[in-house]
Amino acid sequence: MSRTKSIQQVLAPPPPHMVGDGFRVHNFFPNGYQMGMLRMSPFFLLDYGSKIEFPPSDKPRGVGVHPHRGFETVTIAFKGKVAHHDSTGNSGIIGEGDVQWMTAGSGILHKEYHEEEYSKKGGPFQMIQLWVNLPAKDKMTPPKYQAIENSQMGKYQLPNDGGVLEVIAGEFNGVKGPATTFTPIHAYVGRLKPGAALNMSLPEHFNTGILVVEGSLRINDDEDVATDHFVVFQNDGTEVQVETDSGGIFLLLSGEPINENLVPYGPFLMNSRQEIMQAFEDLNAGKFGVLED
Ligand code: MN
């Protein structure tokens, strides 16, 4: 007999802060709600840029060159476009509906800006950046970059023209996502039409949450969750049910926890203080490569 995952908490968006001058984000975790660093493991950080209107700007807004080591950054664009460059020579544009899954691993420098055309025109901007931890054995993996355009995602069509579930990573009902991950993860974007309903089965021990990015959802036939709210589930069942009268867009994250000691420091996510100090040493020694501002 399968059991529903209970809702632990519905979190309102914490007061936003700016990351650089281009990203106005609500940090749901680890800082916004002190849930414990491992509560959503392997997901360490969720910065949600709720919808905002940026005025036109000739100089693209964003964040200048900065390092990362020991984890992955996942950027999901809902509105607006983000341009990206890194010290391994990769660059790209994350368009509406697209995802960039970047493995910082042993170390990378990168910069993230509004894409030039979007910046000149201005307009609505809405995105998510997620930090996905790496297990100790993979923290020093070579950096890599997965540019996942919307068209490449696994698509599960809901019955009765109810919308689509886009599978970024993991799988849903046999539909697989293109992202490769170091630990088991399911990541979906659901785009539901008014009146649609969907049931998702996720392992009981996977830490699981849903961010509502558009419209509102009724979850587990119990809780109505409004736009910009994040739902954390308990690890006590496998089934999550969503339905919507208004139509809605959501991000579902579910992953097997990495139960290892974690030492976060600024842009580094390592297992010990010693490794944090090593990261600074390697950064100063130029081992993260070179990237022009
Ligand atoms: Mn970054």
mmCIF file of N, CA and C in Angstrom, residues 50-172:
data_model
loop_
_atom_site.group_PDB
_atom_site.id
_atom_site.type_symbol
_atom_site.label_atom_id
_atom_site.label_comp_id
_atom_site.label_asym_id
_atom_site.label_seq_id
_atom_site.Cartn_x
_atom_site.Cartn_y
_atom_site.Cartn_z
ATOM 1 N N SER A 50 11.944 35.474 -7.984
ATOM 2 C CA SER A 50 10.531 35.596 -8.359
ATOM 3 C C SER A 50 10.400 36.656 -9.446
ATOM 4 N N LYS A 51 9.245 36.676 -10.100
ATOM 5 C CA LYS A 51 9.084 37.514 -11.291
ATOM 6 C C LYS A 51 9.279 38.990 -10.952
ATOM 7 N N ILE A 52 10.110 39.631 -11.756
ATOM 8 C CA ILE A 52 10.396 41.049 -11.562
ATOM 9 C C ILE A 52 10.566 41.651 -12.957
ATOM 10 N N GLU A 53 10.272 42.938 -13.081
ATOM 11 C CA GLU A 53 10.411 43.636 -14.353
ATOM 12 C C GLU A 53 11.716 44.435 -14.313
ATOM 13 N N PHE A 54 12.677 44.095 -15.174
ATOM 14 C CA PHE A 54 13.899 44.902 -15.243
ATOM 15 C C PHE A 54 13.743 45.943 -16.348
ATOM 16 N N PRO A 55 14.068 47.218 -16.068
ATOM 17 C CA PRO A 55 14.045 48.230 -17.123
ATOM 18 C C PRO A 55 15.197 47.982 -18.105
ATOM 19 N N PRO A 56 15.070 48.517 -19.326
ATOM 20 C CA PRO A 56 16.146 48.334 -20.313
ATOM 21 C C PRO A 56 17.478 48.854 -19.779
ATOM 22 N N SER A 57 18.555 48.184 -20.161
ATOM 23 C CA SER A 57 19.894 48.618 -19.755
ATOM 24 C C SER A 57 20.891 48.255 -20.843
ATOM 25 N N ASP A 58 21.727 49.237 -21.243
ATOM 26 C CA ASP A 58 22.755 48.945 -22.248
ATOM 27 C C ASP A 58 23.847 48.060 -21.680
ATOM 28 N N LYS A 59 24.078 48.201 -20.380
ATOM 29 C CA LYS A 59 25.109 47.391 -19.726
ATOM 30 C C LYS A 59 24.409 46.254 -18.988
ATOM 31 N N PRO A 60 24.614 45.001 -19.447
ATOM 32 C CA PRO A 60 23.886 43.892 -18.821
ATOM 33 C C PRO A 60 24.143 43.779 -17.314
ATOM 34 N N ARG A 61 23.064 43.610 -16.567
ATOM 35 C CA ARG A 61 23.176 43.407 -15.121
ATOM 36 C C ARG A 61 23.579 41.958 -14.840
ATOM 37 N N GLY A 62 24.238 41.751 -13.711
ATOM 38 C CA GLY A 62 24.580 40.373 -13.376
ATOM 39 C C GLY A 62 25.593 40.267 -12.265
ATOM 40 N N VAL A 63 26.341 39.169 -12.310
ATOM 41 C CA VAL A 63 27.376 38.893 -11.302
ATOM 42 C C VAL A 63 28.691 38.666 -12.024
ATOM 43 N N GLY A 64 29.739 39.370 -11.563
ATOM 44 C CA GLY A 64 31.063 39.252 -12.168
ATOM 45 C C GLY A 64 31.749 37.933 -11.824
ATOM 46 N N VAL A 65 33.010 37.859 -12.218
ATOM 47 C CA VAL A 65 33.779 36.612 -12.087
ATOM 48 C C VAL A 65 33.882 36.173 -10.623
ATOM 49 N N HIS A 66 33.522 34.917 -10.378
ATOM 50 C CA HIS A 66 33.636 34.332 -9.035
ATOM 51 C C HIS A 66 33.869 32.825 -9.152
ATOM 52 N N PRO A 67 34.461 32.237 -8.115
ATOM 53 C CA PRO A 67 34.791 30.803 -8.162
ATOM 54 C C PRO A 67 33.714 29.914 -7.549
ATOM 55 N N HIS A 68 33.777 28.618 -7.866
ATOM 56 C CA HIS A 68 33.004 27.590 -7.153
ATOM 57 C C HIS A 68 33.850 26.318 -7.096
ATOM 58 N N ARG A 69 33.666 25.560 -6.031
ATOM 59 C CA ARG A 69 34.292 24.219 -5.944
ATOM 60 C C ARG A 69 33.428 23.316 -5.062
ATOM 61 N N GLY A 70 33.323 22.053 -5.480
ATOM 62 C CA GLY A 70 32.748 21.034 -4.599
ATOM 63 C C GLY A 70 31.275 20.738 -4.815
ATOM 64 N N PHE A 71 30.672 21.363 -5.832
ATOM 65 C CA PHE A 71 29.233 21.139 -6.042
ATOM 66 C C PHE A 71 28.856 21.513 -7.473
ATOM 67 N N GLU A 72 27.548 21.518 -7.755
ATOM 68 C CA GLU A 72 27.029 21.883 -9.074
ATOM 69 C C GLU A 72 26.074 23.071 -8.921
ATOM 70 N N THR A 73 26.072 23.964 -9.894
ATOM 71 C CA THR A 73 25.057 25.023 -9.923
ATOM 72 C C THR A 73 24.089 24.717 -11.065
ATOM 73 N N VAL A 74 22.811 24.796 -10.750
ATOM 74 C CA VAL A 74 21.781 24.537 -11.755
ATOM 75 C C VAL A 74 20.945 25.797 -11.901
ATOM 76 N N THR A 75 20.905 26.323 -13.111
ATOM 77 C CA THR A 75 20.145 27.547 -13.378
ATOM 78 C C THR A 75 18.973 27.207 -14.287
ATOM 79 N N ILE A 76 17.784 27.620 -13.872
ATOM 80 C CA ILE A 76 16.569 27.356 -14.642
ATOM 81 C C ILE A 76 15.922 28.704 -14.935
ATOM 82 N N ALA A 77 15.756 29.026 -16.212
ATOM 83 C CA ALA A 77 15.170 30.319 -16.581
ATOM 84 C C ALA A 77 13.695 30.133 -16.923
ATOM 85 N N PHE A 78 12.847 30.911 -16.273
ATOM 86 C CA PHE A 78 11.416 30.904 -16.607
ATOM 87 C C PHE A 78 11.050 32.124 -17.454
ATOM 88 N N LYS A 79 11.639 33.281 -17.119
ATOM 89 C CA LYS A 79 11.434 34.503 -17.899
ATOM 90 C C LYS A 79 12.778 35.205 -18.028
ATOM 91 N N GLY A 80 13.018 35.829 -19.168
ATOM 92 C CA GLY A 80 14.288 36.497 -19.390
ATOM 93 C C GLY A 80 15.353 35.502 -19.821
ATOM 94 N N LYS A 81 16.562 36.013 -20.044
ATOM 95 C CA LYS A 81 17.652 35.165 -20.533
ATOM 96 C C LYS A 81 18.941 35.496 -19.794
ATOM 97 N N VAL A 82 19.722 34.442 -19.522
ATOM 98 C CA VAL A 82 20.989 34.621 -18.809
ATOM 99 C C VAL A 82 22.131 34.157 -19.706
ATOM 100 N N ALA A 83 23.174 34.978 -19.773
ATOM 101 C CA ALA A 83 24.385 34.588 -20.499
ATOM 102 C C ALA A 83 25.439 34.167 -19.490
ATOM 103 N N HIS A 84 26.277 33.249 -19.892
ATOM 104 C CA HIS A 84 27.213 32.620 -18.968
ATOM 105 C C HIS A 84 28.548 32.383 -19.650
ATOM 106 N N HIS A 85 29.646 32.656 -18.919
ATOM 107 C CA HIS A 85 30.999 32.346 -19.403
ATOM 108 C C HIS A 85 31.778 31.721 -18.264
ATOM 109 N N ASP A 86 32.634 30.743 -18.574
ATOM 110 C CA ASP A 86 33.456 30.187 -17.496
ATOM 111 C C ASP A 86 34.894 29.956 -17.931
ATOM 112 N N SER A 87 35.736 29.627 -16.938
ATOM 113 C CA SER A 87 37.182 29.531 -17.155
ATOM 114 C C SER A 87 37.599 28.264 -17.890
ATOM 115 N N THR A 88 36.675 27.360 -18.182
ATOM 116 C CA THR A 88 37.038 26.213 -19.018
ATOM 117 C C THR A 88 36.790 26.534 -20.488
ATOM 118 N N GLY A 89 36.315 27.767 -20.763
ATOM 119 C CA GLY A 89 36.075 28.184 -22.143
ATOM 120 C C GLY A 89 34.642 28.007 -22.588
ATOM 121 N N ASN A 90 33.817 27.481 -21.705
ATOM 122 C CA ASN A 90 32.407 27.325 -22.075
ATOM 123 C C ASN A 90 31.658 28.644 -21.926
ATOM 124 N N SER A 91 30.672 28.825 -22.804
ATOM 125 C CA SER A 91 29.767 29.950 -22.640
ATOM 126 C C SER A 91 28.449 29.561 -23.288
ATOM 127 N N GLY A 92 27.418 30.274 -22.913
ATOM 128 C CA GLY A 92 26.128 29.948 -23.497
ATOM 129 C C GLY A 92 25.056 30.882 -23.010
ATOM 130 N N ILE A 93 23.863 30.672 -23.559
ATOM 131 C CA ILE A 93 22.717 31.477 -23.178
ATOM 132 C C ILE A 93 21.639 30.535 -22.669
ATOM 133 N N ILE A 94 21.130 30.867 -21.493
ATOM 134 C CA ILE A 94 20.045 30.079 -20.922
ATOM 135 C C ILE A 94 18.752 30.826 -21.228
ATOM 136 N N GLY A 95 17.987 30.290 -22.178
ATOM 137 C CA GLY A 95 16.760 30.956 -22.620
ATOM 138 C C GLY A 95 15.565 30.518 -21.791
ATOM 139 N N GLU A 96 14.428 31.128 -22.044
ATOM 140 C CA GLU A 96 13.213 30.805 -21.295
ATOM 141 C C GLU A 96 12.887 29.323 -21.434
ATOM 142 N N GLY A 97 12.743 28.637 -20.310
ATOM 143 C CA GLY A 97 12.432 27.212 -20.331
ATOM 144 C C GLY A 97 13.655 26.316 -20.350
ATOM 145 N N ASP A 98 14.845 26.915 -20.474
ATOM 146 C CA ASP A 98 16.082 26.124 -20.556
ATOM 147 C C ASP A 98 16.726 25.972 -19.174
ATOM 148 N N VAL A 99 17.665 25.036 -19.127
ATOM 149 C CA VAL A 99 18.382 24.748 -17.884
ATOM 150 C C VAL A 99 19.870 24.647 -18.184
ATOM 151 N N GLN A 100 20.667 25.169 -17.271
ATOM 152 C CA GLN A 100 22.098 24.934 -17.346
ATOM 153 C C GLN A 100 22.531 24.191 -16.091
ATOM 154 N N TRP A 101 23.164 23.052 -16.294
ATOM 155 C CA TRP A 101 23.607 22.224 -15.166
ATOM 156 C C TRP A 101 25.122 22.243 -15.195
ATOM 157 N N MET A 102 25.717 23.040 -14.337
ATOM 158 C CA MET A 102 27.169 23.211 -14.351
ATOM 159 C C MET A 102 27.804 22.487 -13.163
ATOM 160 N N THR A 103 28.754 21.633 -13.465
ATOM 161 C CA THR A 103 29.510 20.953 -12.413
ATOM 162 C C THR A 103 30.773 21.758 -12.151
ATOM 163 N N ALA A 104 30.824 22.416 -10.997
ATOM 164 C CA ALA A 104 32.042 23.174 -10.657
ATOM 165 C C ALA A 104 33.159 22.196 -10.301
ATOM 166 N N GLY A 105 32.806 21.111 -9.592
ATOM 167 C CA GLY A 105 33.785 20.078 -9.256
ATOM 168 C C GLY A 105 35.046 20.678 -8.654
ATOM 169 N N SER A 106 36.200 20.352 -9.243
ATOM 170 C CA SER A 106 37.501 20.745 -8.676
ATOM 171 C C SER A 106 37.727 22.252 -8.690
ATOM 172 N N GLY A 107 36.964 22.972 -9.505
ATOM 173 C CA GLY A 107 37.079 24.427 -9.447
ATOM 174 C C GLY A 107 36.860 25.088 -10.782
ATOM 175 N N ILE A 108 36.118 26.172 -10.738
ATOM 176 C CA ILE A 108 35.791 26.899 -11.952
ATOM 177 C C ILE A 108 35.629 28.371 -11.580
ATOM 178 N N LEU A 109 35.924 29.242 -12.529
ATOM 179 C CA LEU A 109 35.544 30.655 -12.396
ATOM 180 C C LEU A 109 34.437 30.886 -13.401
ATOM 181 N N HIS A 110 33.401 31.631 -13.004
ATOM 182 C CA HIS A 110 32.411 31.976 -14.016
ATOM 183 C C HIS A 110 31.767 33.324 -13.725
ATOM 184 N N LYS A 111 31.033 33.820 -14.701
ATOM 185 C CA LYS A 111 30.260 35.053 -14.536
ATOM 186 C C LYS A 111 28.907 34.845 -15.182
ATOM 187 N N GLU A 112 27.902 35.496 -14.622
ATOM 188 C CA GLU A 112 26.517 35.289 -15.053
ATOM 189 C C GLU A 112 25.856 36.654 -15.234
ATOM 190 N N TYR A 113 25.411 36.930 -16.441
ATOM 191 C CA TYR A 113 24.797 38.225 -16.752
ATOM 192 C C TYR A 113 23.492 38.051 -17.518
ATOM 193 N N HIS A 114 22.656 39.077 -17.469
ATOM 194 C CA HIS A 114 21.504 39.095 -18.360
ATOM 195 C C HIS A 114 22.025 39.071 -19.794
ATOM 196 N N GLU A 115 21.381 38.300 -20.628
ATOM 197 C CA GLU A 115 21.773 38.226 -22.037
ATOM 198 C C GLU A 115 21.567 39.599 -22.687
ATOM 199 N N GLU A 116 22.435 39.933 -23.643
ATOM 200 C CA GLU A 116 22.514 41.298 -24.164
ATOM 201 C C GLU A 116 21.206 41.846 -24.734
ATOM 202 N N GLU A 117 20.572 41.061 -25.599
ATOM 203 C CA GLU A 117 19.321 41.516 -26.233
ATOM 204 C C GLU A 117 18.221 41.736 -25.195
ATOM 205 N N TYR A 118 18.120 40.759 -24.277
ATOM 206 C CA TYR A 118 17.126 40.889 -23.211
ATOM 207 C C TYR A 118 17.403 42.141 -22.389
ATOM 208 N N SER A 119 18.683 42.342 -22.080
ATOM 209 C CA SER A 119 19.072 43.482 -21.257
ATOM 210 C C SER A 119 18.667 44.801 -21.912
ATOM 211 N N LYS A 120 18.895 44.901 -23.217
ATOM 212 C CA LYS A 120 18.561 46.138 -23.955
ATOM 213 C C LYS A 120 17.071 46.417 -23.953
ATOM 214 N N LYS A 121 16.282 45.345 -24.068
ATOM 215 C CA LYS A 121 14.820 45.511 -24.111
ATOM 216 C C LYS A 121 14.211 45.606 -22.717
ATOM 217 N N GLY A 122 14.821 44.911 -21.756
ATOM 218 C CA GLY A 122 14.222 44.786 -20.433
ATOM 219 C C GLY A 122 13.007 43.878 -20.499
ATOM 220 N N GLY A 123 12.308 43.753 -19.362
ATOM 221 C CA GLY A 123 11.116 42.908 -19.347
ATOM 222 C C GLY A 123 11.127 41.965 -18.167
ATOM 223 N N PRO A 124 10.138 41.049 -18.151
ATOM 224 C CA PRO A 124 10.023 40.145 -17.007
ATOM 225 C C PRO A 124 11.210 39.193 -16.887
ATOM 226 N N PHE A 125 11.576 38.927 -15.654
ATOM 227 C CA PHE A 125 12.726 38.075 -15.359
ATOM 228 C C PHE A 125 12.342 37.180 -14.189
ATOM 229 N N GLN A 126 12.554 35.879 -14.356
ATOM 230 C CA GLN A 126 12.199 34.928 -13.306
ATOM 231 C C GLN A 126 13.087 33.705 -13.473
ATOM 232 N N MET A 127 13.812 33.356 -12.444
ATOM 233 C CA MET A 127 14.717 32.212 -12.579
ATOM 234 C C MET A 127 15.007 31.569 -11.233
ATOM 235 N N ILE A 128 15.675 30.420 -11.319
ATOM 236 C CA ILE A 128 16.046 29.672 -10.121
ATOM 237 C C ILE A 128 17.515 29.331 -10.227
ATOM 238 N N GLN A 129 18.236 29.496 -9.110
ATOM 239 C CA GLN A 129 19.544 28.848 -9.053
ATOM 240 C C GLN A 129 19.605 27.944 -7.830
ATOM 241 N N LEU A 130 20.076 26.746 -8.134
ATOM 242 C CA LEU A 130 20.100 25.671 -7.169
ATOM 243 C C LEU A 130 21.545 25.202 -7.042
ATOM 244 N N TRP A 131 22.000 24.940 -5.814
ATOM 245 C CA TRP A 131 23.304 24.318 -5.623
ATOM 246 C C TRP A 131 23.080 22.869 -5.231
ATOM 247 N N VAL A 132 23.671 21.978 -6.002
ATOM 248 C CA VAL A 132 23.553 20.547 -5.745
ATOM 249 C C VAL A 132 24.904 20.053 -5.228
ATOM 250 N N ASN A 133 24.894 19.502 -4.031
ATOM 251 C CA ASN A 133 26.142 19.025 -3.436
ATOM 252 C C ASN A 133 26.688 17.826 -4.216
ATOM 253 N N LEU A 134 28.001 17.630 -4.119
ATOM 254 C CA LEU A 134 28.639 16.438 -4.679
ATOM 255 C C LEU A 134 29.140 15.581 -3.525
ATOM 256 N N PRO A 135 29.058 14.247 -3.661
ATOM 257 C CA PRO A 135 29.613 13.401 -2.613
ATOM 258 C C PRO A 135 31.133 13.581 -2.543
ATOM 259 N N ALA A 136 31.718 13.303 -1.381
ATOM 260 C CA ALA A 136 33.165 13.517 -1.172
ATOM 261 C C ALA A 136 33.993 12.930 -2.315
ATOM 262 N N LYS A 137 33.625 11.759 -2.774
ATOM 263 C CA LYS A 137 34.449 11.099 -3.792
ATOM 264 C C LYS A 137 34.411 11.818 -5.143
ATOM 265 N N ASP A 138 33.437 12.681 -5.354
ATOM 266 C CA ASP A 138 33.321 13.382 -6.641
ATOM 267 C C ASP A 138 33.574 14.892 -6.553
ATOM 268 N N LYS A 139 33.940 15.389 -5.373
ATOM 269 C CA LYS A 139 34.084 16.841 -5.244
ATOM 270 C C LYS A 139 35.151 17.415 -6.163
ATOM 271 N N MET A 140 36.185 16.607 -6.472
ATOM 272 C CA MET A 140 37.272 17.119 -7.301
ATOM 273 C C MET A 140 37.162 16.606 -8.745
ATOM 274 N N THR A 141 35.969 16.254 -9.153
ATOM 275 C CA THR A 141 35.741 15.844 -10.544
ATOM 276 C C THR A 141 36.011 17.035 -11.479
ATOM 277 N N PRO A 142 36.490 16.777 -12.702
ATOM 278 C CA PRO A 142 36.737 17.916 -13.608
ATOM 279 C C PRO A 142 35.460 18.704 -13.871
ATOM 280 N N PRO A 143 35.569 20.025 -13.984
ATOM 281 C CA PRO A 143 34.391 20.843 -14.255
ATOM 282 C C PRO A 143 33.740 20.452 -15.575
ATOM 283 N N LYS A 144 32.442 20.536 -15.648
ATOM 284 C CA LYS A 144 31.739 20.332 -16.920
ATOM 285 C C LYS A 144 30.433 21.098 -16.912
ATOM 286 N N TYR A 145 29.783 21.035 -18.051
ATOM 287 C CA TYR A 145 28.715 21.968 -18.302
ATOM 288 C C TYR A 145 27.687 21.254 -19.163
ATOM 289 N N GLN A 146 26.449 21.186 -18.702
ATOM 290 C CA GLN A 146 25.380 20.590 -19.510
ATOM 291 C C GLN A 146 24.373 21.691 -19.842
ATOM 292 N N ALA A 147 24.337 22.065 -21.109
ATOM 293 C CA ALA A 147 23.349 23.046 -21.566
ATOM 294 C C ALA A 147 22.128 22.252 -22.017
ATOM 295 N N ILE A 148 21.036 22.405 -21.303
ATOM 296 C CA ILE A 148 19.847 21.608 -21.607
ATOM 297 C C ILE A 148 18.749 22.531 -22.108
ATOM 298 N N GLU A 149 18.544 22.497 -23.411
ATOM 299 C CA GLU A 149 17.465 23.316 -23.963
ATOM 300 C C GLU A 149 16.137 22.625 -23.694
ATOM 301 N N ASN A 150 15.106 23.437 -23.653
ATOM 302 C CA ASN A 150 13.782 22.904 -23.335
ATOM 303 C C ASN A 150 13.411 21.736 -24.242
ATOM 304 N N SER A 151 13.771 21.845 -25.530
ATOM 305 C CA SER A 151 13.387 20.813 -26.504
ATOM 306 C C SER A 151 14.061 19.473 -26.224
ATOM 307 N N GLN A 152 15.175 19.495 -25.457
ATOM 308 C CA GLN A 152 15.898 18.251 -25.170
ATOM 309 C C GLN A 152 15.357 17.523 -23.946
ATOM 310 N N MET A 153 14.510 18.179 -23.189
ATOM 311 C CA MET A 153 14.025 17.562 -21.950
ATOM 312 C C MET A 153 13.077 16.412 -22.249
ATOM 313 N N GLY A 154 13.023 15.467 -21.296
ATOM 314 C CA GLY A 154 12.002 14.441 -21.392
ATOM 315 C C GLY A 154 10.643 15.092 -21.200
ATOM 316 N N LYS A 155 9.661 14.687 -22.017
ATOM 317 C CA LYS A 155 8.333 15.319 -21.901
ATOM 318 C C LYS A 155 7.280 14.247 -21.665
ATOM 319 N N TYR A 156 6.606 14.383 -20.538
ATOM 320 C CA TYR A 156 5.461 13.509 -20.266
ATOM 321 C C TYR A 156 4.196 14.344 -20.467
ATOM 322 N N GLN A 157 3.398 13.936 -21.445
ATOM 323 C CA GLN A 157 2.159 14.678 -21.713
ATOM 324 C C GLN A 157 1.070 14.178 -20.773
ATOM 325 N N LEU A 158 0.455 15.090 -20.049
ATOM 326 C CA LEU A 158 -0.636 14.691 -19.166
ATOM 327 C C LEU A 158 -1.851 14.291 -19.991
ATOM 328 N N PRO A 159 -2.635 13.339 -19.485
ATOM 329 C CA PRO A 159 -3.852 12.959 -20.210
ATOM 330 C C PRO A 159 -4.827 14.138 -20.329
ATOM 331 N N ASN A 160 -5.720 14.047 -21.294
ATOM 332 C CA ASN A 160 -6.782 15.056 -21.501
ATOM 333 C C ASN A 160 -6.225 16.459 -21.701
ATOM 334 N N ASP A 161 -5.070 16.543 -22.414
ATOM 335 C CA ASP A 161 -4.490 17.840 -22.716
ATOM 336 C C ASP A 161 -4.260 18.671 -21.449
ATOM 337 N N GLY A 162 -3.795 17.989 -20.383
ATOM 338 C CA GLY A 162 -3.628 18.659 -19.085
ATOM 339 C C GLY A 162 -2.322 19.399 -18.916
ATOM 340 N N GLY A 163 -1.484 19.362 -19.945
ATOM 341 C CA GLY A 163 -0.196 20.037 -19.830
ATOM 342 C C GLY A 163 0.950 19.056 -19.948
ATOM 343 N N VAL A 164 2.112 19.456 -19.460
ATOM 344 C CA VAL A 164 3.309 18.644 -19.670
ATOM 345 C C VAL A 164 4.162 18.630 -18.411
ATOM 346 N N LEU A 165 4.789 17.495 -18.168
ATOM 347 C CA LEU A 165 5.823 17.419 -17.132
ATOM 348 C C LEU A 165 7.162 17.291 -17.841
ATOM 349 N N GLU A 166 8.013 18.292 -17.664
ATOM 350 C CA GLU A 166 9.345 18.267 -18.271
ATOM 351 C C GLU A 166 10.313 17.613 -17.294
ATOM 352 N N VAL A 167 10.981 16.581 -17.766
ATOM 353 C CA VAL A 167 11.924 15.865 -16.907
ATOM 354 C C VAL A 167 13.329 16.370 -17.226
ATOM 355 N N ILE A 168 13.920 17.060 -16.242
ATOM 356 C CA ILE A 168 15.286 17.582 -16.400
ATOM 357 C C ILE A 168 16.285 16.495 -16.044
ATOM 358 N N ALA A 169 16.058 15.852 -14.898
ATOM 359 C CA ALA A 169 16.945 14.793 -14.405
ATOM 360 C C ALA A 169 16.092 13.690 -13.815
ATOM 361 N N GLY A 170 16.650 12.474 -13.813
ATOM 362 C CA GLY A 170 15.909 11.340 -13.290
ATOM 363 C C GLY A 170 14.852 10.894 -14.292
ATOM 364 N N GLU A 171 13.751 10.365 -13.797
ATOM 365 C CA GLU A 171 12.716 9.907 -14.724
ATOM 366 C C GLU A 171 11.334 10.000 -14.096
ATOM 367 N N PHE A 172 10.347 10.048 -14.966
ATOM 368 C CA PHE A 172 8.952 10.032 -14.543
ATOM 369 C C PHE A 172 8.170 9.126 -15.491
#
